[in-house]
Short mmCIF file of C-alpha atoms in Angstrom, two decimals:
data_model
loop_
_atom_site.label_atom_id
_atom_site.label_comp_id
_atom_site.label_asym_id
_atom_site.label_seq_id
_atom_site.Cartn_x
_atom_site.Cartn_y
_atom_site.Cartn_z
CA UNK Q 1 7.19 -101.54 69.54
CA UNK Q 2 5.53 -104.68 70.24
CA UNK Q 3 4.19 -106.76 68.10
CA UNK Q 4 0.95 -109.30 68.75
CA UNK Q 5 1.88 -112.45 67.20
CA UNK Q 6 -0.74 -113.09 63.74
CA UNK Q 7 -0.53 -110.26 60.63
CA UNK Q 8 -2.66 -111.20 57.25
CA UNK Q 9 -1.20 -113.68 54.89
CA UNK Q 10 -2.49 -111.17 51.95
CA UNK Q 11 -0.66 -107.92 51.14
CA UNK Q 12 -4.01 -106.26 49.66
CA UNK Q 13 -6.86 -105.80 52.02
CA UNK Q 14 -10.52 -104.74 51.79
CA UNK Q 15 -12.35 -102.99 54.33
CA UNK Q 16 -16.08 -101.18 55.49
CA UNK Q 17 -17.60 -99.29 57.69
CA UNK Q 18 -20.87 -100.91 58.47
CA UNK Q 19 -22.05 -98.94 60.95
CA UNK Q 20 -21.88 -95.24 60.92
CA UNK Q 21 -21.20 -92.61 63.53
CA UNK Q 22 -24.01 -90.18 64.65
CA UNK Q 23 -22.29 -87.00 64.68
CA UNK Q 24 -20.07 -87.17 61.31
CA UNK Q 25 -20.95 -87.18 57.65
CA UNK Q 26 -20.69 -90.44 56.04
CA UNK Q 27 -18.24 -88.62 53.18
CA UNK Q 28 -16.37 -87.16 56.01
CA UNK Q 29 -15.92 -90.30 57.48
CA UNK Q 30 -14.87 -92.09 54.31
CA UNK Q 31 -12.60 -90.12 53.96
CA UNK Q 32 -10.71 -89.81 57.18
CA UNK Q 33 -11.05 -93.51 57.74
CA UNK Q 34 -8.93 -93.41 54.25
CA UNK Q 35 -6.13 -91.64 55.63
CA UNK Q 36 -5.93 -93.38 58.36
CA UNK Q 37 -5.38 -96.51 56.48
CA UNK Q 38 -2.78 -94.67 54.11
CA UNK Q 39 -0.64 -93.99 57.09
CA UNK Q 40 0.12 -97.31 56.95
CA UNK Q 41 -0.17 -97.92 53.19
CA UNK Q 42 2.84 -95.25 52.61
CA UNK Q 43 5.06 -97.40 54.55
CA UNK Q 44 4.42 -101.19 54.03
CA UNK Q 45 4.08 -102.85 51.39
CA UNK Q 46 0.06 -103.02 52.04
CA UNK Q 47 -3.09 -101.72 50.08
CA UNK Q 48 -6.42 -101.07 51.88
CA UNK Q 49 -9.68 -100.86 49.08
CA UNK Q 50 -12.90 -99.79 50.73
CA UNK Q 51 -16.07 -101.89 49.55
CA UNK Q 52 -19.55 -101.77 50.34
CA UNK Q 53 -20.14 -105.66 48.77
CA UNK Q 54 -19.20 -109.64 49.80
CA UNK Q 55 -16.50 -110.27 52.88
CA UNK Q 56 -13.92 -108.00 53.99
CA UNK Q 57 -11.19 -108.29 56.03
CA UNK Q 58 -11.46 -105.21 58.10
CA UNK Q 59 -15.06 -104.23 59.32
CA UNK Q 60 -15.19 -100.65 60.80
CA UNK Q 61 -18.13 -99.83 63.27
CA UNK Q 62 -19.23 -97.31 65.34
CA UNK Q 63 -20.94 -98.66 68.30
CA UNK Q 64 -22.53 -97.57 71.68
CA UNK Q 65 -22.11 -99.35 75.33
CA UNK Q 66 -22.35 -103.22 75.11
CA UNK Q 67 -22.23 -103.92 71.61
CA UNK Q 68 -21.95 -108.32 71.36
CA UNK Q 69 -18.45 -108.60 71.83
CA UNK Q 70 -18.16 -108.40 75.49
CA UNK Q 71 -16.12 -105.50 75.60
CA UNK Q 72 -18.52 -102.62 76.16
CA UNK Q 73 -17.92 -98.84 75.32
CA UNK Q 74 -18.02 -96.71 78.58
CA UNK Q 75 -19.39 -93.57 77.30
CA UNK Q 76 -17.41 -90.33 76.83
CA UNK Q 77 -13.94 -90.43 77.53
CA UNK Q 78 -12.09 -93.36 78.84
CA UNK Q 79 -12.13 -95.88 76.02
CA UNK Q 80 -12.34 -94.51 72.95
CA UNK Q 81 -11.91 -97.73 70.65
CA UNK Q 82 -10.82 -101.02 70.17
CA UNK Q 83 -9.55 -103.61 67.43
CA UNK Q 84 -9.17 -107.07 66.77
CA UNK Q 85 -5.89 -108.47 65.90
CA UNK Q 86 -5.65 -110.26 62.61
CA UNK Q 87 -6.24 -113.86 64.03
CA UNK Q 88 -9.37 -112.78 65.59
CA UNK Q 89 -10.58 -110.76 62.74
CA UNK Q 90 -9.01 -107.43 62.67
CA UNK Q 91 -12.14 -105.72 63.15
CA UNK Q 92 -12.65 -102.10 64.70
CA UNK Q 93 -14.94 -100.67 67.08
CA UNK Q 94 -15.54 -97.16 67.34
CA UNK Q 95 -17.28 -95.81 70.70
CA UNK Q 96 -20.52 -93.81 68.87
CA UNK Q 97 -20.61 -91.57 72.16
CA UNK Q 98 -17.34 -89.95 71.80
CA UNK Q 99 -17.07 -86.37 70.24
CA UNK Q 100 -15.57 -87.49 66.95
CA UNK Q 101 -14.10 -84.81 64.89
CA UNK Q 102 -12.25 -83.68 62.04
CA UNK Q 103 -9.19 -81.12 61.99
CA UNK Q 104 -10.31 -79.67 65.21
CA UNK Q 105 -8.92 -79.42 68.82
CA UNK Q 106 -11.97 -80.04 70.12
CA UNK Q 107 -13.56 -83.46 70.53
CA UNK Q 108 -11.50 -86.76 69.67
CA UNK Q 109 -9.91 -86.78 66.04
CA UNK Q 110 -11.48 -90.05 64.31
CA UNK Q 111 -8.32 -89.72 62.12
CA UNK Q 112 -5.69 -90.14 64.93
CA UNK Q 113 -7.86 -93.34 66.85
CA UNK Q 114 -8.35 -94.32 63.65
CA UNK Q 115 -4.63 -94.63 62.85
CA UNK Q 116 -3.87 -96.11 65.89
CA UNK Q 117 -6.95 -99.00 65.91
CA UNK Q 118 -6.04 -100.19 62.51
CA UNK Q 119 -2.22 -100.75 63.78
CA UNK Q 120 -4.46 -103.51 65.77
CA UNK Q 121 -6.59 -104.80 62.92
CA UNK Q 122 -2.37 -105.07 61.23
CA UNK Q 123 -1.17 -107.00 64.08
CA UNK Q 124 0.61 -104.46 66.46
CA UNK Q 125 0.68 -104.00 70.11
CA UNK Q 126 0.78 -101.15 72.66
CA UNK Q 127 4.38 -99.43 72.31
CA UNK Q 128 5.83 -98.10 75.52
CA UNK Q 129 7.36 -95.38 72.96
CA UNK Q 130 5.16 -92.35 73.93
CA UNK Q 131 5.16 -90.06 71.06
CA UNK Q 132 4.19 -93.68 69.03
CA UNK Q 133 0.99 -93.89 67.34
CA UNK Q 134 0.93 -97.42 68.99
CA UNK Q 135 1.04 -95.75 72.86
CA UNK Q 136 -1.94 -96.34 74.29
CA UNK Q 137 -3.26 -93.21 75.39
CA UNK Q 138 -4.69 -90.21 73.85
CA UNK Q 139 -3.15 -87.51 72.99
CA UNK Q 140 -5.26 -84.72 71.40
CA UNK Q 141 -5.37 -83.54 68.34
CA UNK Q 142 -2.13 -83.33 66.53
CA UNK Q 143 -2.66 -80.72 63.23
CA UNK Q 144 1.02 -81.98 62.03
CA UNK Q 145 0.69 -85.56 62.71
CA UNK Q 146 3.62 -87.60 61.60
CA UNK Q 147 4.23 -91.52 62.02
CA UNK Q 148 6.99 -92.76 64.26
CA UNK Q 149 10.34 -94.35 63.25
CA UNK Q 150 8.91 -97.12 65.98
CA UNK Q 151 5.67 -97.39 64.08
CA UNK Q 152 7.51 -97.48 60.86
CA UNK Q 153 9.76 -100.21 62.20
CA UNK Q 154 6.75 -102.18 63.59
CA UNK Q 155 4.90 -102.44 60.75
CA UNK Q 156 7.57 -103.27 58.16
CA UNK Q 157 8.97 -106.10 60.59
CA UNK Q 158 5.58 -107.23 59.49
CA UNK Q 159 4.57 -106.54 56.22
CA UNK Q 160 7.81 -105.07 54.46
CA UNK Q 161 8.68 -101.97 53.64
CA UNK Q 162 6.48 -100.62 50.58
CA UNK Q 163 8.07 -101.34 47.33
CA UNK Q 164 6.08 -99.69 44.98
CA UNK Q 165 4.63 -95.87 45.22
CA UNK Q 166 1.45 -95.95 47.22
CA UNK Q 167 -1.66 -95.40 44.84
CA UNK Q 168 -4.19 -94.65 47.00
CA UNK Q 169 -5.68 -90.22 47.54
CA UNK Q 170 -2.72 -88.28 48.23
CA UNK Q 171 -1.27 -87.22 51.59
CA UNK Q 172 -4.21 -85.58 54.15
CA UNK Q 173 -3.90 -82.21 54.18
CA UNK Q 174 -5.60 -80.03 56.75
CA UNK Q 175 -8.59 -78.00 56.11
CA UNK Q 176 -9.17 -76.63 59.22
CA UNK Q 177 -9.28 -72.65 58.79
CA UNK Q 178 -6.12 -70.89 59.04
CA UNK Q 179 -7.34 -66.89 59.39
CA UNK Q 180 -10.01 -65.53 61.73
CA UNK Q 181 -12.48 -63.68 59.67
CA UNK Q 182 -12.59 -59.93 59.93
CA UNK Q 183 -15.33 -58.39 61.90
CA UNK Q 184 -18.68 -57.10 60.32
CA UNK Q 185 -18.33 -53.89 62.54
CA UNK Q 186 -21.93 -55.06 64.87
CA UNK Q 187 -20.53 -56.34 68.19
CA UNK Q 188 -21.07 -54.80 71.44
CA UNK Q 189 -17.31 -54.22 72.12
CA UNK Q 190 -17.01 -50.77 73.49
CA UNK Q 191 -14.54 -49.67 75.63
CA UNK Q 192 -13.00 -52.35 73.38
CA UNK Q 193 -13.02 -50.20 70.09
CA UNK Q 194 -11.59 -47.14 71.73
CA UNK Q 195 -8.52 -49.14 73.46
CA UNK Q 196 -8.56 -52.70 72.05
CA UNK Q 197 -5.84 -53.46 74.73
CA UNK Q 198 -7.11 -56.64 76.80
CA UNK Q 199 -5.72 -57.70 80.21
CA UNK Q 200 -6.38 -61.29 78.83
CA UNK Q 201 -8.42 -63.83 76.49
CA UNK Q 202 -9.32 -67.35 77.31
CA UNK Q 203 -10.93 -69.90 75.05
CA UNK Q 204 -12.99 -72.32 77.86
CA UNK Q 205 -13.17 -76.12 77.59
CA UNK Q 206 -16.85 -75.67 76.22
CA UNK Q 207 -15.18 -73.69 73.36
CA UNK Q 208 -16.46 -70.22 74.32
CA UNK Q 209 -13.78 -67.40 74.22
CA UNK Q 210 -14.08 -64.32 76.57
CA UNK Q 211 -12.00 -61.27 76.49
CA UNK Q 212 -11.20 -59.81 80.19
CA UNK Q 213 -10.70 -56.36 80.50
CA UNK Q 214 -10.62 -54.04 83.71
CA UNK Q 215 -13.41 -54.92 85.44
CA UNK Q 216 -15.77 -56.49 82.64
CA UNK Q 217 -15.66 -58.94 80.47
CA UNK Q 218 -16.72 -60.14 76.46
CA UNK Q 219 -18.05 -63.23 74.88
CA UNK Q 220 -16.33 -63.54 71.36
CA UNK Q 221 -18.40 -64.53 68.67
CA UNK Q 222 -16.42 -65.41 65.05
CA UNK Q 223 -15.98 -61.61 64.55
CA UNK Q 224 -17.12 -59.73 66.95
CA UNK Q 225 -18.09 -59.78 70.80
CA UNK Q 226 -21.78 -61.14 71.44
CA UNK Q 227 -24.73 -58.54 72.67
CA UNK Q 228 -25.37 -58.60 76.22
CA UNK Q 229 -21.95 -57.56 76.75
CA UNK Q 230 -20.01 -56.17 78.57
CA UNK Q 231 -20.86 -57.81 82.10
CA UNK Q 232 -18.90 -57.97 85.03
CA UNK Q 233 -16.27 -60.15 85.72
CA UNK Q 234 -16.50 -60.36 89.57
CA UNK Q 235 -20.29 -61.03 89.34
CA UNK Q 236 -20.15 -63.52 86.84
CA UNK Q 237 -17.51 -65.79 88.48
CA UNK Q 238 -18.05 -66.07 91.41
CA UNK Q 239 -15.58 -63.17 93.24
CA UNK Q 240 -12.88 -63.37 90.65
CA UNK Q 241 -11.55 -59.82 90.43
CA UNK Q 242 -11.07 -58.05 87.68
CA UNK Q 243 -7.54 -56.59 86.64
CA UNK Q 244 -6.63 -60.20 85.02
CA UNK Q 245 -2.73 -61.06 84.52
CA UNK Q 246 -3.14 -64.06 82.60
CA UNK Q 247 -5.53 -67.01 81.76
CA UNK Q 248 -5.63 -70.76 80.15
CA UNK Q 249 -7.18 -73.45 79.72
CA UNK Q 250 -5.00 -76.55 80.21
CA UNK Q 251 -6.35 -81.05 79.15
CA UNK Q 252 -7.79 -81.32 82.08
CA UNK Q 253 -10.88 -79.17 80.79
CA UNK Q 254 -9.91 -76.48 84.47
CA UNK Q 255 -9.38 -73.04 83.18
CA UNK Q 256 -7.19 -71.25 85.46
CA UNK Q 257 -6.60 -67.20 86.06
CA UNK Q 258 -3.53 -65.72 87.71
CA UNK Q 259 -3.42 -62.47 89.18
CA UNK Q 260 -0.24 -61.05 91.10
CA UNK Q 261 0.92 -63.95 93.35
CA UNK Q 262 -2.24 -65.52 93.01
CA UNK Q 263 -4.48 -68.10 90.85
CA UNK Q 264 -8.24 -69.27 90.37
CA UNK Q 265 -9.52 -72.57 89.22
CA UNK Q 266 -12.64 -72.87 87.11
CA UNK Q 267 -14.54 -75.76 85.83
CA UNK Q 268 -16.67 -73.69 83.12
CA UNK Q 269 -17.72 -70.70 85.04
CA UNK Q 270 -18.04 -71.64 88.46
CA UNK Q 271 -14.98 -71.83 90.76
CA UNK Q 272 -13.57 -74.66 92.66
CA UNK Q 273 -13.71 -74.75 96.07
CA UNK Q 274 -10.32 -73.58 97.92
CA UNK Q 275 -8.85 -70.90 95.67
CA UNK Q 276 -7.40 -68.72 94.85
CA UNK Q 277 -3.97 -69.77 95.95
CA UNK Q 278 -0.73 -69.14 95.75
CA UNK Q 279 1.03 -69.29 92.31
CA UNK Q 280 4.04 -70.64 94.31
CA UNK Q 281 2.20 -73.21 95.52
CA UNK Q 282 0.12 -74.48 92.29
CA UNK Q 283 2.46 -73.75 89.69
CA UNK Q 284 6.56 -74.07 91.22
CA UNK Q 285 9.06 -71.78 89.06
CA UNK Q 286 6.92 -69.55 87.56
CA UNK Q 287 7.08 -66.01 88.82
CA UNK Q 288 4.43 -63.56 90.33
CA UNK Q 289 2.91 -61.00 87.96
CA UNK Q 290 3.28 -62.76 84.99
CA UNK Q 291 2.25 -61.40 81.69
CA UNK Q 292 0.08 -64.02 79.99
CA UNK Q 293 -0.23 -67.67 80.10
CA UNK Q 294 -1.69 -70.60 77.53
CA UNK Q 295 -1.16 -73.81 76.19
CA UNK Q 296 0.79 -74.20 73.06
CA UNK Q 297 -0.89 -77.33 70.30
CA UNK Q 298 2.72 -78.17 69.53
CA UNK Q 299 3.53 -80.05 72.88
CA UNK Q 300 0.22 -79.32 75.23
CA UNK Q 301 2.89 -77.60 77.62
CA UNK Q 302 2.06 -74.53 79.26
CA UNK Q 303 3.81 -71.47 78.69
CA UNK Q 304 4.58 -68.06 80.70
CA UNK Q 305 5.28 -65.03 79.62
CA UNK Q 306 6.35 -62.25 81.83
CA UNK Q 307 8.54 -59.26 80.43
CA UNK Q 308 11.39 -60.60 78.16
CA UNK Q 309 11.21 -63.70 79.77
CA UNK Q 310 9.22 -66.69 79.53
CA UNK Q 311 9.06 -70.13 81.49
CA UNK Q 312 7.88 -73.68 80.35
CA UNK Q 313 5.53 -75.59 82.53
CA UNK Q 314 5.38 -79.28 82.69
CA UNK Q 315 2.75 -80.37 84.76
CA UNK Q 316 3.80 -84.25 85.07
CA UNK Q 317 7.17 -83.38 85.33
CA UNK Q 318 9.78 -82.63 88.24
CA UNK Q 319 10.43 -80.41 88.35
CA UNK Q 320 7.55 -78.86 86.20
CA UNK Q 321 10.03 -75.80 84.87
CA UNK Q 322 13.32 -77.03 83.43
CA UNK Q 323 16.85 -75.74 84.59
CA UNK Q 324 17.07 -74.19 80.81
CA UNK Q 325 14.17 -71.83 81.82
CA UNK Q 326 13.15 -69.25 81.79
CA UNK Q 327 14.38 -68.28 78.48
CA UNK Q 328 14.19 -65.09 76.10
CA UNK Q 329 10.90 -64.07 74.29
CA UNK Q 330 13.06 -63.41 71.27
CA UNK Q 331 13.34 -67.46 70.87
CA UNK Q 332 9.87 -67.37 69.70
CA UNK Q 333 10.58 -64.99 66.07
CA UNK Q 334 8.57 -62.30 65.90
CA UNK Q 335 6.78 -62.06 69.47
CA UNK Q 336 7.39 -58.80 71.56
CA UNK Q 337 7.75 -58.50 74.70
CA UNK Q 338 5.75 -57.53 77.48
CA UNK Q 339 3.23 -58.92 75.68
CA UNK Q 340 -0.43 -58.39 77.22
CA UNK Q 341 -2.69 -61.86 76.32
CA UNK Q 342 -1.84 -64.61 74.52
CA UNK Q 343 -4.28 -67.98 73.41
CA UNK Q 344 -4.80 -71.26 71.43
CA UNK Q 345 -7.91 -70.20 69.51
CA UNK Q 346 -10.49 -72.86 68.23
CA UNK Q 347 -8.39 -72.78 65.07
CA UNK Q 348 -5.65 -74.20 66.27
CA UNK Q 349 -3.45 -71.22 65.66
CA UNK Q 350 -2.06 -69.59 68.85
CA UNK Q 351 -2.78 -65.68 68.98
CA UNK Q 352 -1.04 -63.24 70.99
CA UNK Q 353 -1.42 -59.75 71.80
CA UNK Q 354 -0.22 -56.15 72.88
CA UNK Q 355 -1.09 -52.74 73.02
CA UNK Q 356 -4.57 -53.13 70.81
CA UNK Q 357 -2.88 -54.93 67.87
CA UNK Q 358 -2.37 -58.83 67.82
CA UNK Q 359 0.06 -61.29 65.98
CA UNK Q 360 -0.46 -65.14 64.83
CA UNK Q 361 2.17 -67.54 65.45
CA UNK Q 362 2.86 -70.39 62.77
CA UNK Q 363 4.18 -73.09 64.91
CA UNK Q 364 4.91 -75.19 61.74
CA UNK Q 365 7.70 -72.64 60.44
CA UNK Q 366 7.91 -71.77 64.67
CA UNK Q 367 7.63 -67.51 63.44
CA UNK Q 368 4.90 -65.36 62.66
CA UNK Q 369 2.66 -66.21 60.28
CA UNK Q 370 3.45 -64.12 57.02
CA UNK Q 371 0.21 -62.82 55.46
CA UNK Q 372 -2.24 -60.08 53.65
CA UNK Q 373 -2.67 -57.97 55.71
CA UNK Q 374 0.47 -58.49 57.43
CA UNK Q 375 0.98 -59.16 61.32
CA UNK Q 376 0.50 -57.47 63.62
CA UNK Q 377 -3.15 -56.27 63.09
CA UNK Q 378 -5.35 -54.40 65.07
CA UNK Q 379 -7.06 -56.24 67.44
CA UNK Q 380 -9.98 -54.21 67.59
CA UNK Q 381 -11.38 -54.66 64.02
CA UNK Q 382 -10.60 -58.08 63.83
CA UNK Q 383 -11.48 -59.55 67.01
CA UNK Q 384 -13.43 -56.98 68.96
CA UNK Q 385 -16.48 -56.38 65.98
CA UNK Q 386 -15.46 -52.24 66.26
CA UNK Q 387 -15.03 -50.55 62.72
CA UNK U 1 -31.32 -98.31 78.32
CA UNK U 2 -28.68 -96.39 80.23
CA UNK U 3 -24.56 -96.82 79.46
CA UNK U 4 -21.96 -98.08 81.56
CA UNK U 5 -20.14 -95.35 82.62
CA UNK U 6 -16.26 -94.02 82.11
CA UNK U 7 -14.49 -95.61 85.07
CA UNK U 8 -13.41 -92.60 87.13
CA UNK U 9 -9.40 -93.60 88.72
CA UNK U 10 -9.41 -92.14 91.99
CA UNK U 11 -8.03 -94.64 94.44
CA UNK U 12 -6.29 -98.36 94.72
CA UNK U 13 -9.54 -100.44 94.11
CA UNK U 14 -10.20 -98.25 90.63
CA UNK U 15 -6.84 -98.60 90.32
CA UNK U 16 -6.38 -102.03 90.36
CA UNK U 17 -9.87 -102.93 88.26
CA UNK U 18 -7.95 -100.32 85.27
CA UNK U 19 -4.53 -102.76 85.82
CA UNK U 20 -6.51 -105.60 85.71
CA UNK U 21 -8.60 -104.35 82.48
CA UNK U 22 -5.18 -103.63 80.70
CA UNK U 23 -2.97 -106.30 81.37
CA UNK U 24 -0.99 -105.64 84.44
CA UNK U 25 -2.45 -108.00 86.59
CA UNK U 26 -0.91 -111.25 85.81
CA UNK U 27 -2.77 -113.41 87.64
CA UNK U 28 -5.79 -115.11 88.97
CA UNK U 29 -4.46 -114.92 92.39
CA UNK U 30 -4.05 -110.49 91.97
CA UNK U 31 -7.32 -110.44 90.20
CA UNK U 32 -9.60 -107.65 92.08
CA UNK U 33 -13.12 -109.00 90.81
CA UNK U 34 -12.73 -112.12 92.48
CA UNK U 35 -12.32 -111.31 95.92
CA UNK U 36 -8.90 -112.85 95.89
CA UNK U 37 -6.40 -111.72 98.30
CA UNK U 38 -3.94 -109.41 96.53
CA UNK U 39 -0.91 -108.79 98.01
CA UNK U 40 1.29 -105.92 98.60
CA UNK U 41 4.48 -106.74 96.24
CA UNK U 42 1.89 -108.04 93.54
CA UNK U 43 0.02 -104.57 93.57
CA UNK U 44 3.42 -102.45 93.61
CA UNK U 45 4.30 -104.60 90.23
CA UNK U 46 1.46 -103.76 88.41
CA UNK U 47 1.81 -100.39 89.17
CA UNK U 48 5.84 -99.94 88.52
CA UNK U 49 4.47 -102.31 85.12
CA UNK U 50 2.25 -99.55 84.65
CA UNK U 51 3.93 -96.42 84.99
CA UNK U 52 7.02 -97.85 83.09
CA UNK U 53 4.78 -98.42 80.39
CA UNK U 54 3.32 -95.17 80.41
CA UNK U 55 6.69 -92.97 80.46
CA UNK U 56 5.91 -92.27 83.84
CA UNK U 57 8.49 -91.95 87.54
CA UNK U 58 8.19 -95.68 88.58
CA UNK U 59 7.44 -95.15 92.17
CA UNK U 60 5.38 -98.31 92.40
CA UNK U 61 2.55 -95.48 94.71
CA UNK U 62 -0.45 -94.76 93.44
CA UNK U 63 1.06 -90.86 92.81
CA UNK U 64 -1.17 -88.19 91.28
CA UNK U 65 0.61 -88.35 87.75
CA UNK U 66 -0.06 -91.85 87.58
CA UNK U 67 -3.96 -91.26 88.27
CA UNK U 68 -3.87 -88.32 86.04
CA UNK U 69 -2.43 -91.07 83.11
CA UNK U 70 -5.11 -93.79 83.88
CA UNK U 71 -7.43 -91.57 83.77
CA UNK U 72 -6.74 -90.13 80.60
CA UNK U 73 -8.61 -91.36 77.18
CA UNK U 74 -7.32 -94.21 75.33
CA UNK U 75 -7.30 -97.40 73.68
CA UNK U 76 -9.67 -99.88 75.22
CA UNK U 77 -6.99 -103.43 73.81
CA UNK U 78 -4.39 -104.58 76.58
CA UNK U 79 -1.10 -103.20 77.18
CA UNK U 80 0.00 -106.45 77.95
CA UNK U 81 -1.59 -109.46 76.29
CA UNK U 82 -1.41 -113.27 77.00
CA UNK U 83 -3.95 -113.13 79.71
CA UNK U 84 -7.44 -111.83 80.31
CA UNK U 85 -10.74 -111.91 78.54
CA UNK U 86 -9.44 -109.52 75.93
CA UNK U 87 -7.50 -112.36 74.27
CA UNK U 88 -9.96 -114.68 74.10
CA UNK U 89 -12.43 -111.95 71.74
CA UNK U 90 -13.05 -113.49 68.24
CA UNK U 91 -14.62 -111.79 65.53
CA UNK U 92 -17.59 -113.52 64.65
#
């Protein structure tokens, strides 16, 4: 960790947020600005109290572009935030044109930036420790999140550790949901209902999830597939054929297909110039023919699945596929194999399917999740809209 | 009024104007917005500062994983402080 140089002579601070974002509820914002604050509160031997009256210490604001400090906000993506350290103020800017969000994989979680912006307002630096709170860069939303021993460090060589319970709300706890909701038995599914097989599923950068199946696809809706559908696959986008091994959608917003020796790139539905190419090529150590593909929330690694097997994929890494792999499907408890689709939903949770029926996967207890009705389900009623 | 815009890494000049922004430029003489001469061993410093920072191979190139990482959402403060605008910011 690295530490700035000033921290506040008082123990008990008072903060506000003066200016609003446009695309949150104040509440919602309240709150999750709270939490962010008790991430450091449980720790140190610091107390944050919010206040709408007089002078605070910390002033929280969501601004756009050029907004009188001389640092301006670039739009979406790229800077997200910054924050004064506590000898020039300890105040915290908030971009107002980022996708701010709440217990969602989508967007930019306020919580997390918020977090991280306040270890400014405290007095800390960048840390060169990557999984740190205090590393610079983004790294999506973590449903688990968990403060490092290097943050923890950081901030106690500052303040102290905390010596008496924290009082402030309890611990955050998620409320994203946790169960897709049954279908009302109105889609459009089809072919679906009678074999609710898939070839595979692929939630898009955009959020939109479409089922592929021979030579037609589905848009899902929350239960069921949307009218209009089925359409075909190859006329859709752009030459892609139908027959699908395996899709995902991987940080960099590209969703790619892979199909025998063979993948496609896609920026939403239209393809980039120059593929398909070889899997060989694109994506070194993972085989030909694979089974399914996507990109587990618990490390943003992408993961292979072909018979009993299955191969990890490390893009910025080389090699991108460890010597350990590939390794046995049984590793993750409860999976089988040969396994015909398998994705990160919207919800976080990561789904996978075979033969018509479909399992969840708990990556907090790393096994199926347990449930009423248990796992595996069929597919069909509660994904595909059929009765 | 239109926004500035997300500044898109994608060669040395973008590159250098994002070391610059975060720190690893330590000097007037490497600074790429005045026209000042930078030279080679300066440039490869900011960058092996950079990716050694970041986690990253230090190769001290402009690689693809290192664009891919500067071009990736973050924090707008420093990496390194002590010089640069950023430190002289006040509050009010």
């Amino acid at each position: 960790y690295a530490l700035q140089g000033s921290r506040w002579r008082v123990r008990d601070l008072t903060y506000q947020i003066s200016k609003y974002p446009t695309g949150l509820k104040a509440s919602d914002v309240d709150e999750e600005v709270a939490n962010a604050f008790k991430v450091w509160e449980d720790v140190s031997n610091l107390t944050f109290r919010p206040t709408t009256t007089g002078k605070v210490h910390i002033d929280i604001r969501f601004e756009k572009g050029e907004h009188g400090d001389g640092d301006p906000f670039d739009g979406r993506g790229g800077t997200l935030a910054h924050a004064y350290f506590p000898i020039y103020g300890g105040d915290a800017h908030f971009d107002d044109t980022e996708q701010w969000t709440i217990d969602s994989f989508a967007g930019t979680n306020l919580f997390q930036v918020a977090a991280h912006e306040f270890g400014h307002s405290l007095g800390l630096s960048h840390s060169d420790v990557r999984s740190a709170l205090m590393a610079p860069f983004y790294r999506g939303y973590e449903r688990n999140f968990e403060l490092d021993d290097d943050d923890t460090r950081a901030i106690q060589a500052l303040y102290g550790k905390r010596e008496s319970p924290s009082q402030s709300t309890p611990s955050r706890v998620p409320t994203a949901a946790t169960t897709r909701r049954p279908s009302t038995g109105a889609g459009t599914a089809g072919v679906l209902c009678s074999d609710a097989s898939v070839d595979t599923i692929v939630t898009m950068a955009d959020k939109n999830t479409y089922v592929f199946k021979g030579s037609q696809y589905w848009l899902l809706t929350d239960s069921s597939t949307a009218p209009g559908y089925p359409r075909s696959t190859t006329a859709d986008w752009g030459g892609l054929p139908g027959n699908l091994d395996a899709a995902f959608t991987w940080s960099n917003g590209k969703t790619y297909f892979l199909k025998g020796s063979e993948y496609w790139r896609f920026s939403n539905m239209t393809m980039d110039p120059g593929y398909p190419k070889p899997i060989s090529k694109g994506f070194a150590g993972i085989p030909d023919n694979v089974d399914s593909a996507f990109v587990w929330s618990g490390n943003g690694k992408i993961y292979f699945f072909k018979n009993d097997k299955y191969w990890r994929f490390e893009p910025t890494a080389r090699p991108p596929v460890g010597a350990k792999y590939p390794k046995d499907v049984s590793n993750w408890e409860g999976i089988p194999n040969n396994i015909d689709a398998a994705l990160q939903y919207s919800n976080g949770f990561t789904y996978f399917f075979k033969d018509g029926m479909y399992w969840r996967f708990n990556d907090r207890t790393f096994r199926i999740d347990t449930a009423d009705p248990p796992f595996p389900r069929p597919a069909g009623y509660w994904w595909f809209g059929c009765e | 009024e239109a926004l500035p815009t997300k500044l898109e890494i994608s060669g040395t000049t973008t590159a250098l104007l994002y070391l610059d922004k975060f720190g690893y430029m330590n000097s007037t003489a490497t600074n790429p917005e005045n026209g000042a001469l930078l030279s080679e061993a300066a440039v490869r410093q900011a960058i092996l500062d950079f990716q050694a920072f970041a986690g990253l191979n230090q190769t001290g190139n402009l690689d693809q994983e290192t664009v891919e990482m500067m071009n990736r959402p973050r924090c707008g403060n420093r990496d390194i402080i002590g010089h640069g605008p950023n430190t002289r910011r006040r509050k009010r």
